[in-house]
Each structure stands twice: as C-alpha cells, then as structure tokens.
Tab-separated table of C-alpha atoms and ligand atoms in Angstrom:
chain	number	residue	atom	x	y	z
Y	1	UNK	CA	0.028	0.045	-0.025
Y	2	UNK	CA	1.268	3.422	-0.800
Y	3	UNK	CA	0.278	6.360	1.143
Y	4	UNK	CA	-0.956	9.688	-0.553
Y	5	UNK	CA	1.985	11.238	-2.230
Y	6	UNK	CA	2.893	14.586	-0.666
Y	7	UNK	CA	6.005	16.618	-0.570
Y	8	UNK	CA	8.314	16.061	2.388
Y	9	UNK	CA	8.185	19.189	4.663
Y	10	UNK	CA	9.700	19.347	8.070
Y	11	UNK	CA	6.755	19.314	10.366
Y	12	UNK	CA	7.215	21.099	13.830
Y	13	UNK	CA	5.530	18.103	15.712
Y	14	UNK	CA	6.998	18.771	19.194
Y	15	UNK	CA	5.894	22.361	19.115
Y	16	UNK	CA	2.488	21.259	17.977
Y	17	UNK	CA	2.383	18.785	20.820
Y	18	UNK	CA	3.102	21.392	23.330
Y	19	UNK	CA	-0.204	23.211	22.150
Y	20	UNK	CA	-2.291	20.313	23.358
Y	21	UNK	CA	-2.913	20.030	26.996
Y	22	UNK	CA	-4.532	16.653	26.669
Y	23	UNK	CA	-1.250	15.113	25.748
Y	24	UNK	CA	0.352	16.210	29.149
Y	25	UNK	CA	-2.214	13.955	30.885
Y	26	UNK	CA	-1.152	10.262	31.437
Y	27	UNK	CA	-3.533	7.559	30.739
Y	28	UNK	CA	-3.553	4.375	32.873
Y	29	UNK	CA	-0.081	5.990	34.276
Y	30	UNK	CA	1.525	6.047	30.903
Y	31	UNK	CA	1.890	8.869	28.581
Y	32	UNK	CA	-1.142	9.157	26.327
Y	33	UNK	CA	-0.617	8.138	22.635
Y	34	UNK	CA	-3.904	9.470	21.165
Y	35	UNK	CA	-4.749	7.595	18.106
Y	36	UNK	CA	-8.497	8.205	17.835
Y	37	UNK	CA	-8.437	11.650	16.021
Y	38	UNK	CA	-10.930	10.239	13.177
Y	39	UNK	CA	-13.580	10.033	15.969
Y	40	UNK	CA	-12.622	13.536	17.507
Y	41	UNK	CA	-9.445	15.540	17.627
Y	42	UNK	CA	-7.792	16.867	20.605
Y	43	UNK	CA	-8.121	20.669	21.239
Y	44	UNK	CA	-5.074	23.160	21.089
Y	45	UNK	CA	-4.746	25.722	23.855
Y	46	UNK	CA	-5.676	28.671	21.530
Y	47	UNK	CA	-9.277	26.962	21.017
Y	48	UNK	CA	-9.542	26.349	24.684
Y	49	UNK	CA	-8.657	29.947	25.310
Y	50	UNK	CA	-11.305	31.357	23.022
Y	51	UNK	CA	-13.777	29.136	24.693
Y	52	UNK	CA	-13.056	30.420	28.019
Y	53	UNK	CA	-12.912	34.107	26.877
Y	54	UNK	CA	-16.289	33.968	25.010
Y	55	UNK	CA	-17.981	31.993	27.776
Y	56	UNK	CA	-16.335	34.383	30.172
Y	57	UNK	CA	-15.768	38.064	29.982
Y	58	UNK	CA	-16.816	38.294	26.265
Y	59	UNK	CA	-20.007	36.245	26.608
Y	60	UNK	CA	-23.199	37.708	24.826
Y	61	UNK	CA	-25.747	36.514	22.633
Y	62	UNK	CA	-25.499	37.086	18.845
Y	63	UNK	CA	-27.695	38.901	16.302
Y	64	UNK	CA	-30.349	40.401	18.841
Y	65	UNK	CA	-28.516	42.565	21.433
Y	66	UNK	CA	-28.243	46.183	21.055
Y	67	UNK	CA	-25.555	46.406	23.733
Y	68	UNK	CA	-21.675	46.102	23.306
Y	69	UNK	CA	-21.210	42.577	24.363
Y	70	UNK	CA	-23.535	41.354	22.025
Y	71	UNK	CA	-22.411	43.358	19.139
Y	72	UNK	CA	-18.819	42.011	19.793
Y	73	UNK	CA	-20.068	38.453	20.011
Y	74	UNK	CA	-21.927	38.986	16.878
Y	75	UNK	CA	-18.975	40.264	15.040
Y	76	UNK	CA	-16.804	37.210	16.223
Y	77	UNK	CA	-19.566	34.918	15.238
Y	78	UNK	CA	-19.789	36.302	11.686
Y	79	UNK	CA	-16.074	36.536	11.416
Y	80	UNK	CA	-15.918	32.825	12.122
Y	81	UNK	CA	-18.226	32.340	9.094
Y	82	UNK	CA	-15.861	34.339	6.980
Y	83	UNK	CA	-12.927	32.166	8.100
Y	84	UNK	CA	-14.729	28.972	7.245
Y	85	UNK	CA	-15.746	30.489	3.617
Y	86	UNK	CA	-12.081	31.257	3.059
Y	87	UNK	CA	-10.920	27.792	4.273
Y	88	UNK	CA	-13.205	26.125	2.009
Y	89	UNK	CA	-12.536	28.441	-0.974
Y	90	UNK	CA	-16.200	29.453	-0.919
Y	91	UNK	CA	-17.321	32.547	-2.720
Y	92	UNK	CA	-18.415	34.071	0.650
Y	93	UNK	CA	-19.856	33.676	4.045
Y	94	UNK	CA	-23.351	33.461	2.573
Y	95	UNK	CA	-22.479	30.050	1.446
Y	96	UNK	CA	-21.817	28.932	4.892
Y	97	UNK	CA	-24.710	27.499	7.180
Y	98	UNK	CA	-23.708	26.595	10.789
Y	99	UNK	CA	-25.076	23.258	12.052
Y	100	UNK	CA	-24.364	20.926	15.034
Y	101	UNK	CA	-22.103	18.928	12.759
Y	102	UNK	CA	-21.770	16.874	9.608
Y	103	UNK	CA	-24.779	14.729	10.589
Y	104	UNK	CA	-27.083	17.716	10.960
Y	105	UNK	CA	-25.706	19.191	7.785
Y	106	UNK	CA	-26.428	16.263	5.664
Y	107	UNK	CA	-29.807	15.939	7.212
Y	108	UNK	CA	-30.646	19.655	6.407
Y	109	UNK	CA	-29.955	18.935	2.907
Y	110	UNK	CA	-31.977	15.653	2.890
Y	111	UNK	CA	-34.945	17.424	4.390
Y	112	UNK	CA	-34.969	20.766	2.835
Y	113	UNK	CA	-33.413	20.233	-0.603
Y	114	UNK	CA	-34.489	16.443	-0.824
Y	115	UNK	CA	-38.086	16.812	0.160
Y	116	UNK	CA	-38.678	19.423	-2.391
Y	117	UNK	CA	-36.662	18.200	-5.285
Y	118	UNK	CA	-36.916	14.350	-4.926
Y	119	UNK	CA	-39.826	12.453	-6.242
Y	120	UNK	CA	-41.173	8.967	-6.554
Y	121	UNK	CA	-38.859	7.025	-9.029
Y	122	UNK	CA	-35.851	9.353	-8.559
Y	123	UNK	CA	-32.464	7.922	-7.535
Y	124	UNK	CA	-29.754	8.951	-4.879
Y	125	UNK	CA	-26.383	7.413	-5.235
Y	126	UNK	CA	-24.037	6.964	-2.314
Y	127	UNK	CA	-21.053	4.697	-2.128
Y	128	UNK	CA	-20.190	1.516	-0.419
Y	129	UNK	CA	-17.902	3.049	2.160
Y	130	UNK	CA	-20.062	6.026	3.583
Y	131	UNK	CA	-20.555	6.663	7.227
Y	132	UNK	CA	-24.030	6.103	8.539
Y	133	UNK	CA	-24.613	9.876	8.322
Y	134	UNK	CA	-24.342	9.904	4.638
Y	135	UNK	CA	-26.516	6.760	4.319
Y	136	UNK	CA	-29.428	6.919	6.715
Y	137	UNK	CA	-30.768	10.431	5.982
Y	138	UNK	CA	-30.850	9.361	2.188
Y	139	UNK	CA	-32.617	6.048	3.113
Y	140	UNK	CA	-35.268	8.040	4.990
Y	141	UNK	CA	-35.728	10.334	2.155
Y	142	UNK	CA	-36.069	7.692	-0.298
Y	143	UNK	CA	-38.624	5.819	1.809
Y	144	UNK	CA	-40.669	8.784	2.217
Y	145	UNK	CA	-40.620	9.686	-1.505
Y	146	UNK	CA	-40.649	6.308	-3.150
Y	147	UNK	CA	-37.084	6.995	-4.519
Y	148	UNK	CA	-34.240	4.596	-4.767
Y	149	UNK	CA	-30.943	4.421	-3.171
Y	150	UNK	CA	-28.074	3.180	-5.298
Y	151	UNK	CA	-24.765	2.265	-4.195
Y	152	UNK	CA	-21.383	2.762	-5.827
Y	153	UNK	CA	-19.429	-0.530	-4.981
Y	154	UNK	CA	-15.801	-0.714	-3.906
Y	155	UNK	CA	-13.025	-3.330	-4.442
Y	156	UNK	CA	-11.131	-5.313	-1.977
Y	157	UNK	CA	-8.628	-2.721	-1.380
Y	158	UNK	CA	-11.520	-0.202	-0.504
Y	159	UNK	CA	-11.235	1.704	-3.685
Y	160	UNK	CA	-14.528	2.856	-5.437
Y	161	UNK	CA	-15.122	1.022	-8.661
Y	162	UNK	CA	-15.225	4.125	-10.824
Y	163	UNK	CA	-15.888	2.107	-13.977
Y	164	UNK	CA	-19.325	1.307	-12.540
Y	165	UNK	CA	-20.217	4.981	-12.050
Y	166	UNK	CA	-21.372	5.911	-15.608
Y	167	UNK	CA	-23.787	2.902	-15.426
Y	168	UNK	CA	-25.361	3.989	-12.111
Y	169	UNK	CA	-25.841	7.632	-13.124
Y	170	UNK	CA	-29.266	7.544	-14.424
Y	171	UNK	CA	-31.152	10.519	-15.629
Y	172	UNK	CA	-33.422	10.127	-12.550
Y	173	UNK	CA	-30.189	10.475	-10.251
Y	174	UNK	CA	-30.840	13.560	-8.296
Y	175	UNK	CA	-27.774	13.600	-5.974
Y	176	UNK	CA	-24.519	11.823	-5.564
Y	177	UNK	CA	-23.319	11.752	-1.835
Y	178	UNK	CA	-19.702	10.741	-1.297
Y	179	UNK	CA	-17.103	10.879	1.630
Y	180	UNK	CA	-13.882	12.796	0.589
Y	181	UNK	CA	-12.081	10.309	2.924
Y	182	UNK	CA	-13.525	7.235	4.343
Y	183	UNK	CA	-13.546	7.121	8.198
Y	184	UNK	CA	-13.401	3.415	8.310
Y	185	UNK	CA	-10.670	2.680	5.602
Y	186	UNK	CA	-8.844	5.810	4.952
Y	187	UNK	CA	-9.491	5.907	1.254
Y	188	UNK	CA	-9.246	9.300	-0.419
Y	189	UNK	CA	-12.077	9.288	-3.132
Y	190	UNK	CA	-11.714	10.786	-6.501
Y	191	UNK	CA	-14.287	13.248	-5.543
Y	192	UNK	CA	-13.502	15.747	-8.467
Y	193	UNK	CA	-14.036	13.077	-11.062
Y	194	UNK	CA	-17.257	11.852	-9.373
Y	195	UNK	CA	-18.564	15.525	-9.358
Y	196	UNK	CA	-17.719	15.905	-13.144
Y	197	UNK	CA	-19.558	12.800	-14.123
Y	198	UNK	CA	-22.523	13.401	-11.766
Y	199	UNK	CA	-22.954	16.901	-13.131
Y	200	UNK	CA	-22.812	15.636	-16.759
Y	201	UNK	CA	-25.726	13.295	-15.868
Y	202	UNK	CA	-27.690	16.352	-14.216
Y	203	UNK	CA	-27.128	15.253	-10.460
Y	204	UNK	CA	-26.151	17.343	-7.691
Y	205	UNK	CA	-22.998	16.353	-5.423
Y	206	UNK	CA	-22.707	16.359	-1.771
Y	207	UNK	CA	-19.257	15.838	-0.077
Y	208	UNK	CA	-19.047	14.570	3.338
Y	209	UNK	CA	-15.613	16.141	4.196
Y	210	UNK	CA	-15.980	15.029	8.075
Y	211	UNK	CA	-12.597	13.172	7.628
Y	212	UNK	CA	-11.026	15.328	4.870
Y	213	UNK	CA	-10.805	18.844	6.573
Y	214	UNK	CA	-7.966	17.844	8.994
Y	215	UNK	CA	-5.984	15.978	6.600
Y	216	UNK	CA	-6.183	17.446	2.929
Y	217	UNK	CA	-6.752	20.822	1.294
Y	218	UNK	CA	-10.439	21.334	0.644
Y	219	UNK	CA	-11.516	23.701	-1.922
Y	220	UNK	CA	-15.137	23.695	-3.024
Y	221	UNK	CA	-14.561	25.343	-6.488
Y	222	UNK	CA	-11.782	22.722	-7.178
Y	223	UNK	CA	-13.919	19.714	-6.099
Y	224	UNK	CA	-16.896	21.021	-8.013
Y	225	UNK	CA	-19.301	19.981	-5.322
Y	226	UNK	CA	-22.715	21.663	-4.745
Y	227	UNK	CA	-22.763	20.938	-0.898
Y	228	UNK	CA	-20.144	19.988	1.414
Y	229	UNK	CA	-20.318	19.099	5.151
Y	230	UNK	CA	-18.001	18.876	7.995
Y	231	UNK	CA	-17.820	18.908	11.922
Y	232	UNK	CA	-15.686	21.291	14.081
Y	233	UNK	CA	-14.685	18.693	16.592
Y	234	UNK	CA	-12.691	16.589	13.942
Y	235	UNK	CA	-10.967	19.893	13.021
Y	236	UNK	CA	-9.479	20.742	16.632
Y	237	UNK	CA	-12.587	22.888	17.182
Y	238	UNK	CA	-15.268	22.550	19.818
Y	239	UNK	CA	-18.077	19.850	19.765
Y	240	UNK	CA	-21.510	20.839	18.889
Y	241	UNK	CA	-20.684	22.957	15.899
Y	242	UNK	CA	-20.588	22.096	12.184
Y	243	UNK	CA	-20.911	23.471	8.667
Y	244	UNK	CA	-22.870	23.121	5.582
Y	245	UNK	CA	-21.472	24.641	2.477
Y	246	UNK	CA	-23.798	25.053	-0.463
Y	247	UNK	CA	-23.790	26.974	-3.860
Y	248	UNK	CA	-25.725	30.157	-3.506
Y	249	UNK	CA	-28.234	29.509	-6.141
Y	250	UNK	CA	-29.161	26.025	-4.572
Y	251	UNK	CA	-29.394	27.225	-0.977
Y	252	UNK	CA	-31.588	30.199	-2.002
Y	253	UNK	CA	-33.973	27.803	-3.807
Y	254	UNK	CA	-34.434	25.716	-0.563
Y	255	UNK	CA	-37.210	26.032	2.014
Y	256	UNK	CA	-36.415	26.320	5.719
Y	257	UNK	CA	-35.344	23.317	7.595
Y	258	UNK	CA	-36.570	24.028	11.072
Y	259	UNK	CA	-38.676	26.903	12.097
Y	260	UNK	CA	-38.228	29.186	14.991
Y	261	UNK	CA	-36.379	32.467	16.070
Y	262	UNK	CA	-33.678	33.921	13.953
Y	263	UNK	CA	-34.691	32.415	10.744
Y	264	UNK	CA	-37.698	34.744	9.948
Y	265	UNK	CA	-38.243	38.095	8.431
Y	266	UNK	CA	-41.638	38.727	9.776
Y	267	UNK	CA	-44.317	36.553	11.579
Y	268	UNK	CA	-47.891	36.993	11.859
Y	269	UNK	CA	-50.477	34.429	12.883
Y	270	UNK	CA	-51.406	34.286	9.102
Y	271	UNK	CA	-48.062	34.100	7.467
Y	272	UNK	CA	-44.460	34.094	8.130
Y	273	UNK	CA	-41.795	35.204	5.618
Y	274	UNK	CA	-38.238	33.892	5.879
Y	275	UNK	CA	-34.743	35.347	6.361
Y	276	UNK	CA	-32.157	35.355	3.629
Y	277	UNK	CA	-29.636	32.358	3.461
Y	278	UNK	CA	-27.822	31.488	5.474
Y	279	UNK	CA	-29.829	32.550	8.413
Y	280	UNK	CA	-33.020	30.845	6.908
Y	281	UNK	CA	-31.359	27.674	8.050
Y	282	UNK	CA	-30.100	28.539	11.470
Y	283	UNK	CA	-33.222	28.562	13.627
Y	284	UNK	CA	-32.770	29.320	17.357
Y	285	UNK	CA	-29.736	30.643	19.429
Y	286	UNK	CA	-26.715	29.129	17.743
Y	287	UNK	CA	-23.649	27.548	19.440
Y	288	UNK	CA	-22.175	30.962	19.571
Y	289	UNK	CA	-19.000	30.313	21.437
Y	290	UNK	CA	-18.263	26.914	19.602
Y	291	UNK	CA	-18.704	28.747	16.232
Y	292	UNK	CA	-16.097	31.182	17.496
Y	293	UNK	CA	-13.835	28.435	18.716
Y	294	UNK	CA	-14.004	26.941	15.330
Y	295	UNK	CA	-12.898	30.192	13.772
Y	296	UNK	CA	-9.772	29.947	16.134
Y	297	UNK	CA	-9.216	26.213	15.140
Y	298	UNK	CA	-9.294	27.272	11.398
Y	299	UNK	CA	-6.679	29.894	12.050
Y	300	UNK	CA	-4.595	27.376	13.838
Y	301	UNK	CA	-4.759	24.942	11.045
Y	302	UNK	CA	-4.019	27.690	8.469
Y	303	UNK	CA	-0.890	28.718	10.465
Y	304	UNK	CA	0.420	25.215	10.441
Y	305	UNK	CA	-0.459	24.908	6.684
Y	306	UNK	CA	-2.799	22.180	5.393
Y	307	UNK	CA	-0.032	20.874	2.794
Y	308	UNK	CA	2.478	20.545	5.787
Y	309	UNK	CA	-0.267	18.798	7.679
Y	310	UNK	CA	-0.834	16.343	4.780
Y	311	UNK	CA	2.756	15.644	4.349
Y	312	UNK	CA	3.169	14.819	8.146
Y	313	UNK	CA	0.115	12.516	7.933
Y	314	UNK	CA	1.492	10.669	4.719
Y	315	UNK	CA	4.942	10.128	6.496
Y	316	UNK	CA	3.146	8.659	9.677
Y	317	UNK	CA	0.883	6.624	7.418
Y	318	UNK	CA	3.706	5.108	5.518
Y	319	UNK	CA	5.795	4.412	8.734
Y	320	UNK	CA	2.797	2.896	10.544
Y	321	UNK	CA	1.835	0.702	7.600
Y	322	UNK	CA	5.299	-0.838	7.369
Y	323	UNK	CA	5.377	-1.364	11.208
Y	324	UNK	CA	1.856	-2.989	11.304
Y	325	UNK	CA	2.525	-5.142	8.246
Y	326	UNK	CA	5.217	-7.032	10.463
Y	327	UNK	CA	2.547	-7.874	13.014
Y	328	UNK	CA	1.743	-11.650	13.049
Y	329	UNK	CA	-1.870	-12.261	11.988
Y	330	UNK	CA	-2.627	-8.571	11.292
Y	331	UNK	CA	-4.425	-7.753	7.969
Y	332	UNK	CA	-5.463	-4.180	7.020
Y	333	UNK	CA	-9.132	-3.284	5.932
Y	334	UNK	CA	-8.340	-0.456	3.533
Y	335	UNK	CA	-5.279	-0.904	1.234
Y	336	UNK	CA	-6.287	1.807	-1.190
Y	337	UNK	CA	-3.456	3.455	-3.386
Y	338	UNK	CA	-4.612	6.845	-2.052
Y	339	UNK	CA	-5.031	6.843	1.666
Y	340	UNK	CA	-4.973	9.501	4.472
Y	341	UNK	CA	-4.795	9.152	8.236
Y	342	UNK	CA	-6.216	5.819	9.101
Y	343	UNK	CA	-4.729	2.359	9.808
Y	344	UNK	CA	-7.720	0.115	10.208
Y	345	UNK	CA	-7.126	-3.627	10.768
Y	346	UNK	CA	-8.077	-6.983	12.126
Y	347	UNK	CA	-5.954	-9.562	14.108
Y	348	UNK	CA	-6.821	-13.051	13.382
Y	349	UNK	CA	-8.425	-14.749	16.501
Y	350	UNK	CA	-8.664	-11.574	18.596
Y	351	UNK	CA	-11.876	-9.421	18.817
Y	352	UNK	CA	-11.032	-5.740	18.030
Y	353	UNK	CA	-12.394	-4.722	21.464
Y	354	UNK	CA	-9.964	-6.956	23.115
Y	355	UNK	CA	-7.150	-5.021	21.200
Y	356	UNK	CA	-8.417	-1.843	22.402
Y	357	UNK	CA	-8.655	-2.818	25.990
Y	358	UNK	CA	-5.186	-4.189	26.077
Y	359	UNK	CA	-3.772	-1.058	24.146
Y	360	UNK	CA	-5.720	1.094	26.615
Y	361	UNK	CA	-3.660	-0.562	29.638
Y	362	UNK	CA	-0.504	0.741	27.658
Y	363	UNK	CA	-1.962	4.277	27.325
Y	364	UNK	CA	-2.742	3.858	23.821
Y	365	UNK	CA	-6.133	5.224	22.605
Y	366	UNK	CA	-7.553	3.577	19.498
Y	367	UNK	CA	-11.003	2.839	18.294
Y	368	UNK	CA	-12.595	-0.783	18.140
Y	369	UNK	CA	-16.067	-1.088	16.550
Y	370	UNK	CA	-17.930	-0.746	13.288
Y	371	UNK	CA	-17.106	2.967	13.009
Y	372	UNK	CA	-20.642	3.916	12.046
Y	373	UNK	CA	-19.939	2.153	8.874
Y	374	UNK	CA	-21.738	-1.188	9.200
Y	375	UNK	CA	-21.815	-1.759	5.377
Y	376	UNK	CA	-18.080	-1.600	5.080
Y	377	UNK	CA	-17.797	-4.272	7.899
Y	378	UNK	CA	-20.294	-6.410	6.011
Y	379	UNK	CA	-18.362	-5.968	2.901
Y	380	UNK	CA	-15.138	-7.203	4.707
Y	381	UNK	CA	-17.029	-9.969	6.506
Y	382	UNK	CA	-16.177	-8.668	9.974
Y	383	UNK	CA	-18.304	-7.293	12.771
Y	384	UNK	CA	-15.651	-4.750	13.713
Y	385	UNK	CA	-12.230	-3.557	13.064
Y	386	UNK	CA	-9.497	-1.749	15.097
Y	387	UNK	CA	-8.527	1.628	13.862
Y	388	UNK	CA	-5.648	3.851	14.671
Y	389	UNK	CA	-6.113	7.307	13.170
Y	390	UNK	CA	-3.412	9.907	12.758
Y	391	UNK	CA	-3.143	13.653	13.450
Y	392	UNK	CA	-0.857	16.537	13.732
Y	393	UNK	CA	0.348	15.704	17.181
Y	394	UNK	CA	1.134	12.144	16.441
Y	395	UNK	CA	4.792	10.942	16.163
Y	396	UNK	CA	6.570	7.886	15.072
Y	397	UNK	CA	6.860	7.093	18.793
Y	398	UNK	CA	3.150	6.736	19.002
Y	399	UNK	CA	3.173	4.159	16.246
Y	400	UNK	CA	6.312	2.261	17.672
Y	401	UNK	CA	4.133	1.994	20.937
Y	402	UNK	CA	1.029	0.893	18.824
Y	403	UNK	CA	3.149	-1.841	17.314
Y	404	UNK	CA	4.687	-2.970	20.701
Y	405	UNK	CA	1.252	-3.081	22.253
Y	406	UNK	CA	-0.011	-5.071	19.209
Y	407	UNK	CA	2.843	-7.667	19.867
Y	408	UNK	CA	1.607	-7.967	23.447
Y	409	UNK	CA	-1.824	-8.451	22.232
Y	410	UNK	CA	-0.718	-11.296	19.830
Y	411	UNK	CA	1.335	-12.934	22.596
Y	412	UNK	CA	-1.625	-12.676	25.070
Y	413	UNK	CA	-4.339	-14.256	22.783
Y	414	UNK	CA	-2.297	-16.843	21.073
D	1	PMP	N1	-19.048	11.292	8.171
D	1	PMP	C1	-17.694	10.844	8.386
D	1	PMP	C2	-16.859	10.378	7.275
D	1	PMP	C3	-17.294	10.781	9.836
D	1	PMP	O1	-16.247	10.059	9.961
D	1	PMP	C4	-18.162	11.179	10.749
D	1	PMP	C5	-17.797	11.240	12.200
D	1	PMP	N2	-17.230	9.997	12.549
D	1	PMP	C6	-19.486	11.685	10.408
D	1	PMP	C7	-19.730	11.768	9.164
D	1	PMP	C8	-20.355	12.318	11.421
D	1	PMP	O2	-19.828	13.394	12.167
D	1	PMP	P1	-20.646	13.871	13.366
D	1	PMP	O3	-20.938	12.801	14.278
D	1	PMP	O4	-19.640	14.974	13.930
D	1	PMP	O5	-21.831	14.592	12.891
C-alpha cells in the first residue's frame, strides 16, 4: 500500500504537541498515545482560550442584542463564518450555514432540498464506504418519496469501482453523496471526477468532508461540489458545531429546515416570511462560543499549513503501515493506493475490543467497533475492526508503541 504522495516538509510536531494540554495527561499511568482523531480530535490551547474568553468576559448573545457585548460576540460569530468560507474556498460567508455537525448538515440537505426536489422513481447514489450519517438520511428520504438508493461499489482494497459509475448515473439520479476520505478505511476518493460525471448526468454532489478537513486541502470550487459538510470537533474545534457549504443559487432555492427565532423576516399568525440564506437555516440561538472557537481552530490549521499537515500524515501513515505489516496475523481493512490518516485492521483470532482494551492499559487510545460504517464491515465480513487514526500531534513514537502493544496482544491471545 502506498500512502498519498505529498512533498516532505519538516513538520514542527514537538511544538504542535506542546499546544495540546490533553497530551500532558497520563492514561493508565502512561503517556497518552492518542490515535483516535478520526472520532474526535484533541483541542489546542488557543481554542480552549477562545472558548474560556467567550464563555467568560466576552459572553453575549448574537444577532439580537443592542449592547456592546452582543455586538462584539456577533462580530466574532460572523467573523468565524468568513474564516470558514475562506478555508473552503467558498465565494463568501453567505454560502456557509452553521449546524451541529456533519450529521445535521447532511440531514438539512436531505430534509430541505431532498423533500422538495426528490420524487417517486428518482435516485440517490451513495458509495459503499459511507458513514451512516451519509446513508441513513438518504434512506429516510427515499422511503418517504418512493425513490431508490443506489450504491457505488468498492473493491477489496477499499477503492471505489469508478468504472461502474457511468452505469449508475441515471437521468433520474438527483444527487451523489460521497465521503472525501473514508473514516473506516482511510481511502481518499476521486471526488472531483465523481462530481464531473455526476454533473454531466444532471445530478448534484454532496461531499462528506468530515475526515477530509483535517488531512487535505478542501476547495469547493476545485472539487466542484454543490454541498459539503464537516464537523468542528474533528478539526481541533469545539463539539456541537459543524458546517454546511452550499452553492448560493441552490441554498436560495431551498425552503427552511427548522422553524423558530432568527430564521424569519416577519411573523404573523397568518403568514411568516423567511430570512435570507444562510440565516434561513439557522433557527434558534446558535452555538455561539463553539462557532467562534471553530474560527480559532481554522486559524490554527492555516498557520500550520494544510499541505504540511498532509505531508506529516503521509509520512506517519507510511511508517505505521510498514510497522503493522510485520505484526503476525494482522490484516489491513483498506489498502487503497490513495489513503490518508487511518490504519484500520483486524488481528486473526482476537476481537477488536480486546485489542482496544489491552492497548488502553498501555496508554494507547484507538477505536474498536464498526465506526458507524456497518456496510463496510459487512463487505469485509467482520463485525468490527480496530482503527488507529493519525493527526498533527502524532509521532513515530506513538506508532512504535502501537506496534509494541499489538505484539503484546498477539502474545496474550495466542
Ligand atoms: N462522516 C464521516 C466520514 C465521519 O467520520 C463522521 C464522524 N465519525 C461523520 C460523518 C459524522 O460526524 P458527526 O458525528 O460529527 O456529525
């Protein structure tokens, strides 16, 4: 398996580690080797400081207040929207809707766009490696509308069978929903090519960028997508905030998703008129501080440089792959030629939860389970896998400890 090719750039990993207070805390009396960033990333001090500041002396509501605290909080909140827009290469802040996370962003599209545009007999295409968040909302929509859910298959390496795509793109296909990077396998998908073919067939494209944002450059114009979703908590930001990017003309054509305060222009008992995009999709008091914290996380990532982050990830992935290949009985799930950030595997005769528990005793945090991608588990004929996922604060030492821990597991269970 080859990791994604990326230029070698010296990455200041020790300086980065010093930014993350979680790494100073021991787990089971050992230094923490945190290898579960695909589930959620640790938070740098600058994000923690922003959160403390905006829940502390700078706390105020947004959009409504006529007093100084509220005006300042509103400016910081809308400033974060601009940061997200720049980070994604979006035309402007009007393309950015704040949600609770990737899951809510995808549900927003399925409920608002889907309910008005998808009819009986239409088709939605997802891929064989999607997270449940990019399957279930489409399944619910298809069931409600009498539409069909199609699946672009993958091969044994965990790569999409792109030659099958033209045959699956029907004139009734309304939307193609695809993960930029698979959370269960680490596969980097050819999103740009999928978008090109989907558009030729008249379908829209939604990219689930939950795993992509912290590993690769995301540019919505370059990807050519119509929608893109991600979660703040996987990008070193707070939990409870996420983003939906949408093309302006599509967002503007979509009806409200939820009703309430902040998303209206006028309300009478007879009739309500709705606010402009993106506010139309942001009913109720938003996660003010978390949104501002996400802005700080984006500043942090931009300072490090996403290409340097990608190169660090590629270097670790290659190193970890070589180490784990040597473990007796270990086989990888996901051996795509283009991979990022994830080492998922099974050990013959050992349940992944047992692997996780033994590693926990060694101070090593990995994930064991179905990773909210049960169809991927079904494809590989396993109930669960073990997954070590990489981030900016991981080192070769973390991977050496993982390999040593796995040798212990092998010795214990054989
Ligand atoms: N899609 C992918 C690829 C993911 O990895 C995740 C989180 N594991 C999600 C969607 C859902 O993200 P959230 O739970 O933050 O909404």
